[in-house]
PDB file of C-alpha atoms in Angstrom:
ATOM      1  CA  MET A 300     -55.984-119.800 -73.459  1.00 47.00           C
ATOM      2  CA  SER A 301     -54.399-122.936 -72.159  1.00 49.00           C
ATOM      3  CA  TRP A 302     -53.052-124.346 -75.413  1.00 51.00           C
ATOM      4  CA  GLU A 303     -49.343-123.929 -74.950  1.00 53.00           C
ATOM      5  CA  PRO A 304     -47.157-124.106 -76.737  1.00 52.00           C
ATOM      6  CA  ARG A 305     -48.975-122.929 -79.827  1.00 61.00           C
ATOM      7  CA  PRO A 306     -47.887-124.125 -83.272  1.00 68.00           C
ATOM      8  CA  VAL A 307     -45.188-121.924 -84.768  1.00 77.00           C
ATOM      9  CA  PRO A 308     -46.241-119.709 -87.699  1.00 83.00           C
ATOM     10  CA  GLU A 309     -44.152-119.724 -90.833  1.00 88.00           C
ATOM     11  CA  VAL A 310     -41.399-117.156 -90.344  1.00 88.00           C
ATOM     12  CA  ASN A 311     -39.771-115.558 -93.379  1.00 92.00           C
ATOM     13  CA  PRO A 312     -37.361-112.616 -93.848  1.00 92.00           C
ATOM     14  CA  GLU A 313     -40.254-110.131 -94.106  1.00 91.00           C
ATOM     15  CA  THR A 314     -41.893-111.271 -90.866  1.00 92.00           C
ATOM     16  CA  GLU A 315     -38.942-112.390 -88.745  1.00 92.00           C
ATOM     17  CA  ARG A 316     -38.590-109.036 -86.905  1.00 94.00           C
ATOM     18  CA  TYR A 317     -42.343-108.978 -86.212  1.00 94.00           C
ATOM     19  CA  TRP A 318     -42.308-112.414 -84.547  1.00 92.00           C
ATOM     20  CA  GLN A 319     -39.135-111.676 -82.574  1.00 93.00           C
ATOM     21  CA  ALA A 320     -40.653-108.436 -81.266  1.00 95.00           C
ATOM     22  CA  ALA A 321     -43.795-110.316 -80.233  1.00 94.00           C
ATOM     23  CA  ALA A 322     -41.606-112.761 -78.300  1.00 92.00           C
ATOM     24  CA  SER A 323     -40.218-109.703 -76.454  1.00 94.00           C
ATOM     25  CA  GLY A 324     -43.697-108.344 -75.713  1.00 95.00           C
ATOM     26  CA  GLU A 325     -43.875-105.732 -78.489  1.00 97.00           C
ATOM     27  CA  LEU A 326     -46.512-105.466 -81.214  1.00 97.00           C
ATOM     28  CA  LEU A 327     -45.054-103.986 -84.399  1.00 97.00           C
ATOM     29  CA  VAL A 328     -46.623-102.642 -87.575  1.00 97.00           C
ATOM     30  CA  ARG A 329     -45.025-101.180 -90.684  1.00 97.00           C
ATOM     31  CA  GLU A 330     -45.149 -97.512 -91.672  1.00 97.00           C
ATOM     32  CA  CYS A 331     -44.381 -95.936 -95.020  1.00 97.00           C
ATOM     33  CA  PRO A 332     -42.793 -92.484 -94.658  1.00 97.00           C
ATOM     34  CA  ASP A 333     -43.401 -91.831 -98.371  1.00 97.00           C
ATOM     35  CA  CYS A 334     -47.225 -91.995 -98.240  1.00 97.00           C
ATOM     36  CA  GLY A 335     -47.877 -92.158 -94.488  1.00 97.00           C
ATOM     37  CA  LEU A 336     -49.661 -95.527 -94.511  1.00 97.00           C
ATOM     38  CA  VAL A 337     -49.422 -97.572 -91.320  1.00 97.00           C
ATOM     39  CA  TYR A 338     -50.191-101.196 -92.130  1.00 97.00           C
ATOM     40  CA  HIS A 339     -50.259-104.791 -91.002  1.00 95.00           C
ATOM     41  CA  TYR A 340     -49.361-107.645 -92.144  1.00 91.00           C
ATOM     42  CA  PRO A 341     -45.609-107.015 -92.330  1.00 92.00           C
ATOM     43  CA  ARG A 342     -44.231-106.848 -95.845  1.00 93.00           C
ATOM     44  CA  SER A 343     -41.230-105.125 -97.365  1.00 93.00           C
ATOM     45  CA  LEU A 344     -43.231-103.023 -99.857  1.00 96.00           C
ATOM     46  CA  CYS A 345     -45.902-100.500 -98.938  1.00 97.00           C
ATOM     47  CA  PRO A 346     -49.209-101.958-100.186  1.00 96.00           C
ATOM     48  CA  ASP A 347     -50.424 -98.454-101.115  1.00 96.00           C
ATOM     49  CA  CYS A 348     -47.545 -96.784-102.990  1.00 97.00           C
ATOM     50  CA  PHE A 349     -45.197 -99.812-103.368  1.00 97.00           C
ATOM     51  CA  SER A 350     -42.303 -97.931-101.762  1.00 97.00           C
ATOM     52  CA  GLU A 351     -39.451 -99.988-100.324  1.00 96.00           C
ATOM     53  CA  ASN A 352     -38.855 -97.186 -97.813  1.00 96.00           C
ATOM     54  CA  VAL A 353     -40.849 -98.773 -94.960  1.00 97.00           C
ATOM     55  CA  GLU A 354     -40.062 -98.771 -91.254  1.00 97.00           C
ATOM     56  CA  TRP A 355     -41.052-100.770 -88.203  1.00 97.00           C
ATOM     57  CA  ARG A 356     -43.233 -98.955 -85.675  1.00 97.00           C
ATOM     58  CA  GLU A 357     -44.086-100.126 -82.161  1.00 97.00           C
ATOM     59  CA  THR A 358     -47.770 -99.898 -81.274  1.00 97.00           C
ATOM     60  CA  SER A 359     -49.493 -99.240 -77.972  1.00 97.00           C
ATOM     61  CA  GLY A 360     -50.974-102.732 -78.218  1.00 97.00           C
ATOM     62  CA  ARG A 361     -54.440-101.267 -77.705  1.00 98.00           C
ATOM     63  CA  GLY A 362     -57.434-101.082 -80.004  1.00 97.00           C
ATOM     64  CA  GLU A 363     -61.024-102.154 -80.400  1.00 97.00           C
ATOM     65  CA  VAL A 364     -62.893-105.055 -81.921  1.00 98.00           C
ATOM     66  CA  TYR A 365     -63.851-104.151 -85.487  1.00 98.00           C
ATOM     67  CA  SER A 366     -65.534-107.464 -86.317  1.00 97.00           C
ATOM     68  CA  TYR A 367     -65.606-110.939 -84.792  1.00 96.00           C
ATOM     69  CA  SER A 368     -66.960-114.456 -85.054  1.00 94.00           C
ATOM     70  CA  THR A 369     -67.187-117.287 -82.550  1.00 93.00           C
ATOM     71  CA  ALA A 370     -65.983-120.756 -83.519  1.00 86.00           C
ATOM     72  CA  ARG A 371     -67.668-123.354 -81.323  1.00 85.00           C
ATOM     73  CA  THR A 372     -66.022-126.306 -83.095  1.00 81.00           C
ATOM     74  CA  MET A 373     -62.727-126.290 -84.913  1.00 75.00           C
ATOM     75  CA  SER A 374     -60.814-129.230 -86.348  1.00 77.00           C
ATOM     76  CA  GLY A 375     -57.423-129.616 -84.676  1.00 73.00           C
ATOM     77  CA  TRP A 376     -58.136-127.016 -81.977  1.00 73.00           C
ATOM     78  CA  PRO A 377     -58.112-128.263 -78.368  1.00 75.00           C
ATOM     79  CA  GLU A 378     -61.653-128.724 -77.006  1.00 79.00           C
ATOM     80  CA  GLU A 379     -60.752-126.957 -73.750  1.00 78.00           C
ATOM     81  CA  ASP A 380     -59.955-123.765 -75.698  1.00 76.00           C
ATOM     82  CA  LEU A 381     -63.340-123.589 -77.416  1.00 81.00           C
ATOM     83  CA  PRO A 382     -65.298-121.544 -78.120  1.00 86.00           C
ATOM     84  CA  LEU A 383     -62.703-119.429 -79.909  1.00 85.00           C
ATOM     85  CA  VAL A 384     -63.311-115.765 -80.644  1.00 93.00           C
ATOM     86  CA  VAL A 385     -61.695-114.833 -83.965  1.00 92.00           C
ATOM     87  CA  ALA A 386     -61.642-111.087 -84.580  1.00 96.00           C
ATOM     88  CA  TYR A 387     -60.339-108.169 -86.529  1.00 97.00           C
ATOM     89  CA  VAL A 388     -58.917-105.650 -84.076  1.00 98.00           C
ATOM     90  CA  GLU A 389     -58.443-102.065 -85.220  1.00 98.00           C
ATOM     91  CA  LEU A 390     -55.335-100.807 -83.466  1.00 98.00           C
ATOM     92  CA  ASP A 391     -55.228 -97.279 -82.041  1.00 97.00           C
ATOM     93  CA  GLU A 392     -52.550 -96.632 -84.690  1.00 96.00           C
ATOM     94  CA  GLY A 393     -54.993 -97.478 -87.502  1.00 95.00           C
ATOM     95  CA  PRO A 394     -54.321-100.869 -89.047  1.00 96.00           C
ATOM     96  CA  ARG A 395     -56.557-103.870 -88.488  1.00 97.00           C
ATOM     97  CA  LEU A 396     -55.227-107.312 -87.745  1.00 95.00           C
ATOM     98  CA  MET A 397     -56.829-110.720 -87.511  1.00 95.00           C
ATOM     99  CA  THR A 398     -56.353-112.277 -84.106  1.00 94.00           C
ATOM    100  CA  ASN A 399     -58.044-114.108 -81.260  1.00 92.00           C
ATOM    101  CA  ILE A 400     -59.814-112.520 -78.317  1.00 95.00           C
ATOM    102  CA  ASP A 401     -59.072-114.405 -75.101  1.00 92.00           C
ATOM    103  CA  ALA A 402     -62.474-113.922 -73.465  1.00 93.00           C
ATOM    104  CA  ASP A 403     -65.883-115.453 -73.053  1.00 92.00           C
ATOM    105  CA  PRO A 404     -67.783-114.729 -76.312  1.00 93.00           C
ATOM    106  CA  GLU A 405     -70.582-113.101 -74.315  1.00 93.00           C
ATOM    107  CA  ASN A 406     -68.067-110.444 -73.194  1.00 93.00           C
ATOM    108  CA  VAL A 407     -67.061-109.476 -76.737  1.00 95.00           C
ATOM    109  CA  SER A 408     -68.881-107.147 -79.122  1.00 96.00           C
ATOM    110  CA  VAL A 409     -68.007-104.742 -81.915  1.00 97.00           C
ATOM    111  CA  GLY A 410     -66.334-101.774 -80.219  1.00 96.00           C
ATOM    112  CA  THR A 411     -64.990-103.734 -77.216  1.00 97.00           C
ATOM    113  CA  HIS A 412     -61.705-102.135 -76.129  1.00 98.00           C
ATOM    114  CA  VAL A 413     -58.844-104.627 -76.067  1.00 98.00           C
ATOM    115  CA  GLU A 414     -55.136-104.853 -75.407  1.00 98.00           C
ATOM    116  CA  VAL A 415     -52.520-107.284 -76.617  1.00 98.00           C
ATOM    117  CA  GLN A 416     -51.002-110.187 -74.738  1.00 96.00           C
ATOM    118  CA  PHE A 417     -48.576-112.729 -76.141  1.00 94.00           C
ATOM    119  CA  VAL A 418     -48.846-116.530 -76.163  1.00 88.00           C
ATOM    120  CA  ASP A 419     -45.656-118.596 -76.364  1.00 85.00           C
ATOM    121  CA  THR A 420     -44.971-121.123 -79.108  1.00 83.00           C
ATOM    122  CA  GLU A 421     -42.534-124.006 -79.393  1.00 83.00           C
ATOM    123  CA  ASP A 422     -39.959-121.507 -80.740  1.00 83.00           C
ATOM    124  CA  GLU A 423     -38.699-119.100 -78.075  1.00 83.00           C
ATOM    125  CA  ASP A 424     -38.195-116.425 -80.780  1.00 83.00           C
ATOM    126  CA  VAL A 425     -41.869-116.454 -81.807  1.00 85.00           C
ATOM    127  CA  SER A 426     -44.962-115.494 -79.777  1.00 89.00           C
ATOM    128  CA  ILE A 427     -48.545-115.007 -80.964  1.00 90.00           C
ATOM    129  CA  PRO A 428     -50.379-111.746 -80.237  1.00 94.00           C
ATOM    130  CA  VAL A 429     -53.884-112.257 -78.825  1.00 94.00           C
ATOM    131  CA  PHE A 430     -56.127-109.636 -77.270  1.00 97.00           C
ATOM    132  CA  VAL A 431     -58.110-109.348 -74.045  1.00 96.00           C
ATOM    133  CA  PRO A 432     -60.924-106.929 -73.189  1.00 97.00           C
ATOM    134  CA  VAL A 433     -60.008-103.922 -71.029  1.00 95.00           C
ATOM    135  CA  GLU A 434     -62.016-101.237 -69.288  1.00 84.00           C
ATOM    136  CA  GLU A 435     -61.685 -97.763 -70.823  1.00 73.00           C
TER     137      GLU A 435
END
């Protein structure tokens, strides 16, 4: 994707570590030792058992496309970066996250194996995880 820098997402105390890790090339999720749930989007309480005893966990950055849609027009999105593949990726570690797939839509399908890459933003402490298809 050529749109650089990307707009900066809203960073708050719950997500700050996530965005900083992405800027360093790491994709983090949260894990609850109390119930064993591994989840994404970062939050300070486990969404299953509501425990505050949650930890950061680095992922492999690999997964597969669970679901996707192709946006051929999008208000405010640069024309040269369309069409845009918006997808849920199921990480090898279990959780699903909404993201973009940096690929021609014809090369994406449910089950496509992908790996994370990071796109810079205007803030050097924040990068956006996007995924690209890989051969398995």
